[in-house]
Short mmCIF file of C-alpha atoms and ligand atoms in Angstrom, two decimals:
data_model
loop_
_atom_site.label_atom_id
_atom_site.label_comp_id
_atom_site.label_asym_id
_atom_site.label_seq_id
_atom_site.Cartn_x
_atom_site.Cartn_y
_atom_site.Cartn_z
CA MET A 1 -13.44 41.77 -29.56
CA LYS A 2 -11.14 38.90 -28.61
CA ASP A 3 -11.17 35.75 -30.71
CA ARG A 4 -12.79 33.37 -28.27
CA SER A 5 -13.50 30.43 -30.59
CA LEU A 6 -14.00 27.39 -28.41
CA LEU A 7 -12.52 24.06 -29.46
CA MET A 8 -15.56 21.83 -28.87
CA ILE A 9 -14.57 18.75 -30.89
CA PRO A 10 -14.29 15.32 -29.27
CA GLY A 11 -10.60 15.88 -28.63
CA PRO A 12 -8.34 17.71 -28.47
CA ILE A 13 -10.28 20.04 -26.20
CA GLU A 14 -9.75 23.36 -24.39
CA PHE A 15 -6.95 23.14 -21.81
CA GLU A 16 -6.42 24.93 -18.47
CA PRO A 17 -3.75 27.68 -18.34
CA GLU A 18 -1.87 25.87 -15.53
CA VAL A 19 -1.62 22.75 -17.70
CA LEU A 20 -0.38 24.77 -20.69
CA ALA A 21 2.11 26.61 -18.45
CA ALA A 22 3.66 23.26 -17.47
CA LEU A 23 4.16 22.54 -21.17
CA GLY A 24 5.88 25.88 -21.72
CA ALA A 25 8.14 25.66 -18.65
CA PRO A 26 11.90 25.05 -19.11
CA THR A 27 12.44 21.32 -19.67
CA ASN A 28 14.03 19.49 -16.78
CA SER A 29 16.29 16.43 -17.02
CA HIS A 30 14.27 13.25 -17.08
CA VAL A 31 16.36 12.00 -14.16
CA ALA A 32 16.19 15.20 -12.06
CA PRO A 33 14.72 14.61 -8.57
CA GLU A 34 11.91 17.15 -9.20
CA PHE A 35 10.84 15.35 -12.37
CA ILE A 36 11.08 11.93 -10.73
CA GLU A 37 8.67 13.21 -8.07
CA GLU A 38 6.26 14.60 -10.70
CA PHE A 39 6.26 11.38 -12.71
CA GLY A 40 5.84 9.27 -9.56
CA GLN A 41 2.86 11.39 -8.46
CA ALA A 42 1.30 11.24 -11.93
CA LEU A 43 1.44 7.43 -11.91
CA GLU A 44 -0.21 7.27 -8.48
CA ARG A 45 -2.87 9.78 -9.48
CA LEU A 46 -3.60 7.90 -12.69
CA ARG A 47 -4.57 4.85 -10.64
CA ASP A 48 -7.01 7.03 -8.66
CA VAL A 49 -8.54 8.48 -11.84
CA PHE A 50 -9.04 5.01 -13.33
CA LEU A 51 -10.52 3.89 -9.96
CA SER A 52 -8.02 1.05 -9.79
CA SER A 53 -6.34 0.13 -6.52
CA ASP A 54 -3.80 -2.34 -7.84
CA GLY A 55 -3.45 -1.71 -11.58
CA GLN A 56 -0.12 -1.01 -13.25
CA PRO A 57 -0.15 2.42 -14.93
CA PHE A 58 1.72 3.01 -18.19
CA VAL A 59 2.44 6.55 -19.44
CA ILE A 60 4.20 6.53 -22.79
CA ALA A 61 4.76 9.16 -25.50
CA GLY A 62 2.27 8.52 -28.28
CA SER A 63 -1.41 8.94 -29.10
CA GLY A 64 -4.43 6.88 -28.10
CA THR A 65 -3.71 4.40 -30.86
CA LEU A 66 -0.40 3.59 -29.14
CA ALA A 67 -2.37 2.88 -25.95
CA MET A 68 -4.47 0.41 -27.99
CA ASP A 69 -1.25 -1.01 -29.42
CA LEU A 70 0.18 -1.47 -25.90
CA ALA A 71 -2.85 -3.57 -24.98
CA GLY A 72 -2.80 -5.60 -28.20
CA ALA A 73 0.96 -6.17 -28.39
CA ASN A 74 1.37 -7.22 -24.76
CA LEU A 75 -1.79 -9.22 -24.23
CA ILE A 76 -2.25 -11.11 -27.48
CA GLU A 77 -0.32 -14.21 -28.43
CA PRO A 78 -0.72 -15.67 -31.91
CA GLY A 79 -3.87 -17.81 -32.04
CA ASP A 80 -5.63 -16.09 -29.12
CA ARG A 81 -9.29 -15.45 -29.74
CA ALA A 82 -10.60 -11.92 -29.27
CA LEU A 83 -14.18 -10.69 -29.26
CA VAL A 84 -14.75 -7.08 -30.35
CA VAL A 85 -17.97 -5.51 -29.08
CA ASN A 86 -18.29 -3.28 -32.10
CA THR A 87 -19.95 0.14 -31.91
CA GLY A 88 -18.16 1.89 -34.77
CA TYR A 89 -14.93 3.07 -36.35
CA PHE A 90 -12.70 2.72 -33.31
CA SER A 91 -13.99 -0.78 -32.56
CA ASP A 92 -13.04 -1.73 -36.14
CA ARG A 93 -9.58 -0.30 -35.48
CA PHE A 94 -9.16 -2.45 -32.36
CA GLY A 95 -10.10 -5.58 -34.29
CA GLU A 96 -7.62 -4.79 -37.06
CA LEU A 97 -4.89 -4.07 -34.52
CA LEU A 98 -5.44 -7.33 -32.62
CA GLU A 99 -5.27 -9.28 -35.89
CA ARG A 100 -1.86 -7.73 -36.55
CA TYR A 101 -0.63 -9.48 -33.40
CA GLY A 102 -2.06 -12.82 -34.47
CA ALA A 103 -5.44 -12.81 -32.75
CA VAL A 104 -8.42 -14.57 -34.32
CA VAL A 105 -11.00 -11.79 -34.08
CA THR A 106 -14.80 -12.06 -34.01
CA HIS A 107 -16.91 -8.90 -34.13
CA VAL A 108 -20.34 -8.60 -32.54
CA ARG A 109 -21.83 -5.76 -34.54
CA ALA A 110 -24.90 -3.55 -34.29
CA PRO A 111 -26.49 -1.14 -36.77
CA VAL A 112 -24.78 2.28 -36.82
CA GLY A 113 -25.87 4.21 -33.72
CA ALA A 114 -26.85 1.10 -31.77
CA ARG A 115 -24.85 -1.28 -29.61
CA PRO A 116 -24.87 -5.08 -29.50
CA THR A 117 -27.20 -6.44 -26.82
CA LEU A 118 -25.83 -8.38 -23.86
CA ASP A 119 -27.55 -11.49 -25.21
CA GLU A 120 -25.76 -11.12 -28.53
CA VAL A 121 -22.42 -10.73 -26.76
CA GLU A 122 -23.18 -13.72 -24.54
CA ASP A 123 -24.10 -15.85 -27.56
CA ALA A 124 -20.74 -14.99 -29.10
CA LEU A 125 -18.92 -15.82 -25.84
CA LYS A 126 -20.68 -19.19 -25.78
CA GLY A 127 -19.59 -19.88 -29.35
CA ALA A 128 -15.82 -20.17 -28.74
CA VAL A 129 -13.16 -19.90 -26.03
CA TYR A 130 -11.98 -16.31 -26.04
CA GLN A 131 -9.03 -14.85 -24.15
CA VAL A 132 -9.84 -11.17 -24.63
CA MET A 133 -12.91 -8.98 -25.22
CA THR A 134 -12.55 -5.34 -26.31
CA VAL A 135 -15.15 -2.69 -25.65
CA THR A 136 -15.04 0.87 -26.99
CA HIS A 137 -16.51 2.75 -24.04
CA VAL A 138 -17.53 5.74 -26.16
CA ASP A 139 -17.12 5.21 -29.88
CA THR A 140 -16.20 8.71 -31.01
CA SER A 141 -17.49 7.99 -34.52
CA THR A 142 -21.06 7.44 -33.33
CA GLY A 143 -21.32 8.88 -29.82
CA VAL A 144 -22.56 5.49 -28.64
CA VAL A 145 -21.66 4.52 -25.06
CA ALA A 146 -21.21 0.86 -24.18
CA ASP A 147 -22.46 -0.67 -20.94
CA VAL A 148 -18.98 -1.52 -19.66
CA GLU A 149 -20.18 -2.63 -16.23
CA GLU A 150 -22.51 -5.33 -17.63
CA LEU A 151 -20.13 -6.37 -20.39
CA ALA A 152 -17.18 -6.78 -18.02
CA ALA A 153 -19.33 -8.84 -15.64
CA LEU A 154 -20.38 -11.05 -18.54
CA ALA A 155 -16.81 -11.52 -19.76
CA ARG A 156 -15.75 -12.44 -16.24
CA ARG A 157 -18.34 -15.24 -16.16
CA TYR A 158 -16.69 -16.68 -19.27
CA GLY A 159 -13.12 -16.19 -17.99
CA VAL A 160 -12.39 -13.56 -20.64
CA LEU A 161 -10.25 -10.45 -20.03
CA THR A 162 -12.00 -7.11 -20.66
CA VAL A 163 -10.04 -4.37 -22.42
CA VAL A 164 -11.76 -0.98 -22.51
CA ASP A 165 -10.86 1.66 -25.08
CA GLY A 166 -11.65 4.64 -22.89
CA VAL A 167 -10.05 7.26 -25.15
CA CYS A 168 -13.32 9.21 -25.30
CA SER A 169 -14.46 8.28 -21.80
CA VAL A 170 -11.79 8.11 -19.06
CA ALA A 171 -12.21 11.01 -16.60
CA GLY A 172 -15.58 11.88 -18.17
CA GLU A 173 -17.87 8.84 -18.25
CA ALA A 174 -18.06 6.71 -15.11
CA LEU A 175 -15.47 3.94 -15.49
CA ARG A 176 -14.62 1.92 -12.40
CA MET A 177 -11.85 -0.56 -13.05
CA ASP A 178 -11.87 -2.31 -9.67
CA GLU A 179 -15.59 -2.35 -9.06
CA TRP A 180 -16.50 -3.48 -12.57
CA GLY A 181 -13.63 -5.95 -12.99
CA VAL A 182 -12.11 -4.21 -16.02
CA ASP A 183 -8.70 -5.73 -16.82
CA ILE A 184 -7.25 -2.97 -19.01
CA ALA A 185 -8.50 0.57 -19.51
CA LEU A 186 -6.68 2.96 -21.78
CA THR A 187 -6.91 6.53 -22.98
CA ALA A 188 -4.97 9.42 -24.46
CA SER A 189 -4.11 12.78 -22.95
CA GLN A 190 -6.10 15.06 -25.28
CA LYS A 191 -9.65 14.23 -24.26
CA ALA A 192 -11.22 14.22 -20.78
CA ILE A 193 -7.77 13.89 -19.17
CA SER A 194 -7.36 17.49 -20.42
CA VAL A 195 -3.70 17.58 -21.52
CA PRO A 196 -2.56 18.37 -25.10
CA PRO A 197 -2.09 15.38 -27.43
CA GLY A 198 1.00 13.21 -27.01
CA LEU A 199 0.49 10.72 -24.17
CA ALA A 200 -0.77 7.16 -24.32
CA LEU A 201 -2.19 6.21 -20.90
CA LEU A 202 -3.10 2.71 -19.80
CA VAL A 203 -3.80 0.89 -16.56
CA ALA A 204 -3.46 -2.90 -16.54
CA GLY A 205 -5.07 -4.89 -13.73
CA PRO A 206 -3.57 -8.02 -12.14
CA ARG A 207 -5.17 -10.56 -14.51
CA ALA A 208 -3.90 -8.68 -17.56
CA MET A 209 -0.40 -8.47 -16.08
CA GLU A 210 -0.57 -12.20 -15.32
CA LYS A 211 -1.43 -13.01 -18.94
CA PHE A 212 1.47 -10.81 -20.06
CA ARG A 213 3.89 -12.52 -17.63
CA ARG A 214 2.88 -15.99 -18.83
CA ARG A 215 3.54 -15.21 -22.50
CA LYS A 216 5.33 -17.91 -24.43
CA SER A 217 6.17 -15.71 -27.41
CA PRO A 218 8.03 -12.38 -27.27
CA VAL A 219 6.03 -9.17 -27.70
CA ALA A 220 6.10 -8.42 -31.43
CA ASN A 221 6.56 -4.67 -30.98
CA TYR A 222 9.79 -3.27 -29.56
CA TYR A 223 8.61 0.20 -28.47
CA ALA A 224 5.36 -1.06 -26.94
CA ASP A 225 6.85 -4.05 -25.08
CA TRP A 226 5.98 -3.84 -21.38
CA THR A 227 9.17 -5.83 -20.65
CA ASN A 228 11.01 -2.62 -21.53
CA TRP A 229 8.69 -0.17 -19.76
CA LEU A 230 7.62 -1.97 -16.60
CA PRO A 231 10.93 -1.56 -14.69
CA ILE A 232 11.02 2.12 -15.67
CA LEU A 233 7.50 2.89 -14.46
CA GLN A 234 8.05 0.93 -11.27
CA ALA A 235 11.29 2.86 -10.69
CA TYR A 236 9.63 6.27 -11.12
CA GLU A 237 6.81 5.29 -8.80
CA ALA A 238 9.43 4.25 -6.22
CA ARG A 239 10.94 7.73 -6.80
CA LYS A 240 14.00 6.41 -8.62
CA ALA A 241 15.23 7.18 -12.11
CA GLY A 242 15.02 4.69 -14.93
CA TYR A 243 15.59 4.82 -18.66
CA PHE A 244 14.24 3.00 -21.66
CA GLY A 245 13.09 5.85 -23.95
CA THR A 246 13.28 9.52 -22.98
CA PRO A 247 9.96 10.42 -21.35
CA PRO A 248 8.11 13.50 -22.67
CA VAL A 249 9.08 15.53 -19.59
CA ASN A 250 6.84 18.57 -20.12
CA LEU A 251 3.79 16.53 -21.10
CA ILE A 252 4.18 14.39 -17.99
CA CYS A 253 4.43 17.50 -15.79
CA ALA A 254 1.29 18.84 -17.53
CA LEU A 255 -0.42 15.49 -16.94
CA ASN A 256 0.43 15.66 -13.25
CA VAL A 257 -1.16 19.13 -13.00
CA SER A 258 -4.31 18.00 -14.78
CA LEU A 259 -4.66 14.80 -12.73
CA LYS A 260 -4.42 16.95 -9.59
CA HIS A 261 -7.27 19.14 -10.93
CA ILE A 262 -9.34 16.06 -11.79
CA LEU A 263 -8.92 14.51 -8.35
CA THR A 264 -9.58 17.85 -6.65
CA GLU A 265 -12.93 18.02 -8.47
CA GLY A 266 -13.48 14.39 -7.42
CA MET A 267 -14.38 11.52 -9.73
CA GLU A 268 -18.05 11.36 -8.73
CA ALA A 269 -18.55 15.13 -9.16
CA ARG A 270 -16.77 14.88 -12.50
CA PHE A 271 -19.03 12.08 -13.71
CA ARG A 272 -22.07 14.12 -12.62
CA ARG A 273 -20.80 17.22 -14.46
CA HIS A 274 -20.32 15.24 -17.66
CA ARG A 275 -23.79 13.72 -17.33
CA ALA A 276 -25.29 17.20 -16.93
CA LEU A 277 -23.38 18.62 -19.91
CA GLY A 278 -24.24 15.58 -22.02
CA SER A 279 -27.95 15.72 -21.31
CA ALA A 280 -28.07 19.52 -21.73
CA CYS A 281 -26.42 19.31 -25.16
CA LYS A 282 -28.77 16.54 -26.24
CA ALA A 283 -31.82 18.43 -24.96
CA ALA A 284 -30.69 21.50 -26.91
CA MET A 285 -30.27 19.56 -30.18
CA ALA A 286 -33.66 17.86 -29.73
CA ALA A 287 -35.33 21.22 -29.02
CA LEU A 288 -33.85 22.55 -32.27
CA GLY A 289 -35.35 19.58 -34.11
CA LEU A 290 -32.08 17.80 -34.83
CA GLY A 291 -31.94 14.01 -34.64
CA GLN A 292 -28.94 12.17 -33.21
CA VAL A 293 -26.83 9.21 -34.31
CA PRO A 294 -27.28 7.12 -31.11
CA VAL A 295 -30.63 5.39 -31.50
CA SER A 296 -31.69 5.89 -27.86
CA ALA A 297 -30.89 8.14 -24.91
CA GLU A 298 -29.64 5.07 -23.06
CA CYS A 299 -26.83 4.44 -25.53
CA ALA A 300 -25.82 8.10 -25.98
CA ALA A 301 -22.51 9.21 -24.45
CA ASN A 302 -22.07 12.04 -21.96
CA THR A 303 -18.70 13.21 -23.27
CA MET A 304 -19.93 14.06 -26.78
CA THR A 305 -23.05 14.54 -28.90
CA ALA A 306 -23.54 13.44 -32.52
CA PRO A 307 -26.44 15.45 -34.02
CA ARG A 308 -27.74 14.86 -37.54
CA TYR A 309 -27.92 17.78 -39.95
CA PRO A 310 -31.50 18.92 -40.50
CA ALA A 311 -32.93 18.53 -44.01
CA GLY A 312 -31.46 21.05 -46.43
CA VAL A 313 -28.35 21.81 -44.32
CA SER A 314 -24.94 20.27 -45.06
CA GLY A 315 -21.75 20.16 -43.02
CA ASN A 316 -19.97 22.37 -45.55
CA ASP A 317 -22.65 25.00 -45.01
CA LEU A 318 -23.09 24.70 -41.26
CA LEU A 319 -19.71 24.03 -39.62
CA PRO A 320 -17.85 27.11 -40.97
CA ARG A 321 -20.78 29.27 -39.89
CA VAL A 322 -20.79 27.76 -36.39
CA LYS A 323 -17.04 28.41 -36.25
CA ALA A 324 -17.57 32.01 -37.29
CA ALA A 325 -20.06 32.26 -34.41
CA GLY A 326 -17.46 31.01 -31.92
CA ALA A 327 -17.40 27.20 -31.67
CA ILE A 328 -15.22 24.75 -33.58
CA LEU A 329 -17.06 21.45 -34.10
CA ALA A 330 -16.13 18.22 -35.91
CA GLY A 331 -17.73 16.67 -38.98
CA GLY A 332 -18.86 13.06 -39.25
CA LEU A 333 -16.38 10.17 -39.03
CA HIS A 334 -18.27 6.91 -39.43
CA PRO A 335 -17.85 6.01 -43.13
CA ALA A 336 -21.46 4.82 -43.54
CA ILE A 337 -23.00 8.16 -42.47
CA ARG A 338 -20.08 10.62 -42.65
CA ALA A 339 -21.97 13.41 -44.44
CA GLU A 340 -25.12 13.10 -42.33
CA TYR A 341 -23.99 14.30 -38.92
CA PHE A 342 -21.52 16.36 -36.90
CA ARG A 343 -19.86 15.95 -33.52
CA ILE A 344 -19.69 18.13 -30.43
CA GLY A 345 -17.25 17.35 -27.62
CA HIS A 346 -18.14 18.48 -24.09
CA MET A 347 -15.62 16.83 -21.86
CA GLY A 348 -12.71 17.54 -19.57
CA THR A 349 -12.58 21.25 -18.83
CA ALA A 350 -15.95 22.07 -20.45
CA ASN A 351 -18.31 24.06 -18.25
CA ALA A 352 -21.86 25.41 -18.53
CA GLY A 353 -20.67 28.62 -20.21
CA ASP A 354 -18.78 26.66 -22.88
CA LEU A 355 -21.82 24.52 -23.62
CA LEU A 356 -24.23 27.46 -23.81
CA ALA A 357 -21.82 29.40 -26.06
CA THR A 358 -21.60 26.33 -28.29
CA VAL A 359 -25.36 25.84 -28.53
CA ASN A 360 -25.69 29.57 -29.25
CA ALA A 361 -23.09 29.26 -32.05
CA ILE A 362 -24.97 26.28 -33.48
CA GLU A 363 -28.18 28.33 -33.47
CA ALA A 364 -26.37 31.17 -35.25
CA GLY A 365 -25.00 28.72 -37.82
CA LEU A 366 -28.38 27.10 -38.42
CA ALA A 367 -30.04 30.52 -38.84
CA ALA A 368 -27.33 31.55 -41.33
CA CYS A 369 -28.07 28.36 -43.30
CA GLY A 370 -31.73 29.35 -43.54
CA TYR A 371 -32.99 26.68 -41.15
CA ALA A 372 -36.26 27.79 -39.56
CA PHE A 373 -36.55 27.66 -35.78
CA GLU A 374 -37.45 29.93 -32.87
CA PRO A 375 -34.17 31.64 -31.82
CA GLY A 376 -33.11 30.67 -28.29
CA THR A 377 -34.94 27.33 -28.31
CA GLY A 378 -31.76 25.28 -28.02
CA VAL A 379 -30.09 27.54 -25.46
CA THR A 380 -33.25 27.57 -23.32
CA ALA A 381 -33.47 23.77 -23.35
CA ALA A 382 -29.80 23.54 -22.32
CA VAL A 383 -30.22 26.10 -19.52
CA ARG A 384 -33.28 24.24 -18.18
CA THR A 385 -31.53 20.89 -18.24
CA LEU A 386 -28.46 22.28 -16.49
CA ALA A 387 -30.64 23.91 -13.82
CA LEU A 388 -32.44 20.63 -13.18
CA ALA A 389 -29.15 18.75 -12.87
CA GLN A 390 -28.13 20.96 -9.93
CA VAL A 391 -24.43 20.26 -10.29
CA ASP A 392 -21.48 22.58 -9.86
CA LEU A 393 -20.67 23.60 -13.42
CA ARG A 394 -18.24 26.47 -12.91
N1 PMP B 401 -10.30 5.27 -29.60
C1 PMP B 401 -11.22 6.22 -29.54
C2 PMP B 401 -12.54 5.89 -28.92
C3 PMP B 401 -10.95 7.50 -30.01
O1 PMP B 401 -11.86 8.44 -29.95
C4 PMP B 401 -9.69 7.78 -30.58
C5 PMP B 401 -9.34 9.15 -31.12
N2 PMP B 401 -10.36 9.93 -31.52
C6 PMP B 401 -8.75 6.75 -30.62
C7 PMP B 401 -9.08 5.52 -30.11
C8 PMP B 401 -7.41 6.95 -31.20
O2 PMP B 401 -6.70 7.93 -30.49
P1 PMP B 401 -5.58 8.81 -31.19
O3 PMP B 401 -6.23 9.60 -32.26
O4 PMP B 401 -5.08 9.67 -30.06
O5 PMP B 401 -4.56 7.86 -31.71
#
């Protein structure tokens, strides 16, 4: 029997053969006409994936944290006030990062698994003049999804720029930069964008670029400085060569392949598929009697699920057994509850078969741990939910 263990963590994920083939292809010169065309296309396609008509895309070698750094370094000037809508570990990281660039940061926090209410965020916005608000669209440490549409509208009313950490959301959860008035959205390649780790991806809307252009102080980070990258990205999009730092040629070609797949599926169909997978996974966990970290269905993400271990079962017992049954899952991440829950990613390339195989592996793991349940309960709940969703899940 083939080893078919599925990588079902919240990134990196399973990748398509055509994307992996682009990574393994002979490396072209970064100024070759064929590569210039690929990079130019990838930049255009990125705008379409972020649903931004006039944003400036940035594609730079690095992980998602570099994408956060690009936003912080280029937007923040010492003394700027930033509001962090805090839903967990990655929101904390954004606050810390902004402070490094001299921002005065206020956090609006919620209990673990919940999200601050709009009223709480508005109260904070009333309390001081902020330049920037950050929102973690899906906090991967809790599986909590933020209401980006409402938050961005609120920030707009107070003249505050909205920066969305979409590392666990872009190309999975609905995120509409233009329509919702999001000023910066950022992600990394290894999650729903479906390309191996190594690319920081960011789209900056006109108001964010305007704040960057009006800076009085230089950007306090050489590699991340848009002053260095902007002419290069504009050149590639105009199908000309440019050089600041050598672009990761193969990763960018792989990105271009994956963005083509994403746009061929269509953004709306993609959002529907993620909603169906998300609700099927949650229905399966509930049917098996497992609680979840997000405190309500409304604040639970579609790209991942964060189930709690049932009484008497620990991560050390369960996760290796689930892996032996075919699915690799992630342990807890939020420091306050790390040992109490695990994480399942179902984004990007994930289809119905992947999800059902994963739920089946979880059932096998739970049974091996001595947890009592009716075999097939979780898989049946997932199958029913997927059937009701009536979406194309091949
Ligand atoms: N933000 C969120 C929401 C994330 O999930 C992650 C990674 N899990 C990051 C930021 C950081 O990305 P990276 O690990 O690629 O630096």
